[in-house]
Short mmCIF file of C-alpha atoms in Angstrom, two decimals:
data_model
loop_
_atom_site.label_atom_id
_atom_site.label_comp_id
_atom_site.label_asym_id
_atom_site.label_seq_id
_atom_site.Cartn_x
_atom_site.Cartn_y
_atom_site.Cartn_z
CA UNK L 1 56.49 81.29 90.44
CA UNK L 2 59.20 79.46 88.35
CA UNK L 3 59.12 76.18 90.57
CA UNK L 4 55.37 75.96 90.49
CA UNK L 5 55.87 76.01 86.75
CA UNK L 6 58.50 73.28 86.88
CA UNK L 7 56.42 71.41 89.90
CA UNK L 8 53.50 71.49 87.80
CA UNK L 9 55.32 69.81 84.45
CA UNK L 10 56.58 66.90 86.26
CA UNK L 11 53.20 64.92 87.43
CA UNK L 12 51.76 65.52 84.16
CA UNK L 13 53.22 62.71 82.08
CA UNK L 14 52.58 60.73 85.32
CA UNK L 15 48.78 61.71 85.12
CA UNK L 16 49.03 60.95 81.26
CA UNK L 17 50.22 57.29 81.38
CA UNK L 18 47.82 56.81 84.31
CA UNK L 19 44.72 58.10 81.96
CA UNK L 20 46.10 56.09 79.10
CA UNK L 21 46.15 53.00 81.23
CA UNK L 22 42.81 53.49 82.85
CA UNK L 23 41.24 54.10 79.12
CA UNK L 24 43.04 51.08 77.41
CA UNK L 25 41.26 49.18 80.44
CA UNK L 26 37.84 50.63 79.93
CA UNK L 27 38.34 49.91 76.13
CA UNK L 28 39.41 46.21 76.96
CA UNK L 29 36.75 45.52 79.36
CA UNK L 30 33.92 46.68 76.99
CA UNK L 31 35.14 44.58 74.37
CA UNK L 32 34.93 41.59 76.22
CA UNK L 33 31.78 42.48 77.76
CA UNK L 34 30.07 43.00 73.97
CA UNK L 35 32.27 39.07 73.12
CA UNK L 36 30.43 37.79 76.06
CA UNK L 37 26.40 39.79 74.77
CA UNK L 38 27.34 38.51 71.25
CA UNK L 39 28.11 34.66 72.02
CA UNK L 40 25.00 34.25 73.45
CA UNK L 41 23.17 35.69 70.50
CA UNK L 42 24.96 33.75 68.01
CA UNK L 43 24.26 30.70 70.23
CA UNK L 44 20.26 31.10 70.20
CA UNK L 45 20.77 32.28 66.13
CA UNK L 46 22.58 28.84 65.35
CA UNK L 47 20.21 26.63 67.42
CA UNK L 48 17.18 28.44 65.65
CA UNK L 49 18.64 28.37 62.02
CA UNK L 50 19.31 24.92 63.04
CA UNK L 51 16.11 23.13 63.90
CA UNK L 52 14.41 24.99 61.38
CA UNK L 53 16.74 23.66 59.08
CA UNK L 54 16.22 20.65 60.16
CA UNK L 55 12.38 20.74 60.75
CA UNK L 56 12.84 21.73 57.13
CA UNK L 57 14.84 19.07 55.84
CA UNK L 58 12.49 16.47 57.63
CA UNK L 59 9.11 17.73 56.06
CA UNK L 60 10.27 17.75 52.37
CA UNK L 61 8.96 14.81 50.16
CA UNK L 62 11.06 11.71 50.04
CA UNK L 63 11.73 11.82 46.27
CA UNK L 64 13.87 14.53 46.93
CA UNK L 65 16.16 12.69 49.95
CA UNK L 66 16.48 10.02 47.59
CA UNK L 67 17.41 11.92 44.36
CA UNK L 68 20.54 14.02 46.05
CA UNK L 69 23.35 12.97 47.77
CA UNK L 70 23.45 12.95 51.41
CA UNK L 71 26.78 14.28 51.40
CA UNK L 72 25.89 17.16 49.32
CA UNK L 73 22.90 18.77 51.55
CA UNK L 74 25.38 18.12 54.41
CA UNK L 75 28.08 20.13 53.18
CA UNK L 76 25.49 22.68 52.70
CA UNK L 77 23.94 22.90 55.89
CA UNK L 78 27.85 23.28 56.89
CA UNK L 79 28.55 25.81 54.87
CA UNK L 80 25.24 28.00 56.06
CA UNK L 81 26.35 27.25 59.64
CA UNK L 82 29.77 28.40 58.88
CA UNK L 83 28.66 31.66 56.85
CA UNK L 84 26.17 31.99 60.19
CA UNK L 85 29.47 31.74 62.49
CA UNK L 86 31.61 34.59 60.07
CA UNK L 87 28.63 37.22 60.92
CA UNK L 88 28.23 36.97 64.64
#
């Protein structure tokens, strides 16, 4: 009964790395799989926010295109598209 014992201690660090590989691959694989959902959500999210921002942008009056500064509403539309990015 004393070499069972001693049989029985030796595969079990064996079986221990081989579970801690197979999870650390099961963890790595999900996370890439939820990158891949993700990236297509934020894709369809910026193309929305961005023709509405742009449908937007086109409808206003032109007194107010020609009282701001172009580069001003561009910098904010990057900024929004950047702060869009940093969620997703």
């Amino acid at each position: 009964s004393h070499l069972v014992l001693l049989g029985a201690g030796v595969g079990t660090p064996a079986v221990m790395l081989a579970s801690y590989g197979m999870v650390r691959a099961t963890a790595s694989f999900c996370n890439e799989y939820k990158n891949a959902i993700f990236a297509k959500v934020a894709q369809r999210v910026l193309k929305n926010v961005a023709s509405q921002v742009f449908r937007h942008l086109h409808e206003l009056d032109i007194s107010y295109h020609l009282t701001r500064q172009t580069g001003a509403i561009s910098r904010l539309v990057d900024r929004g598209t950047r702060g869009i990015n940093f969620v997703f």
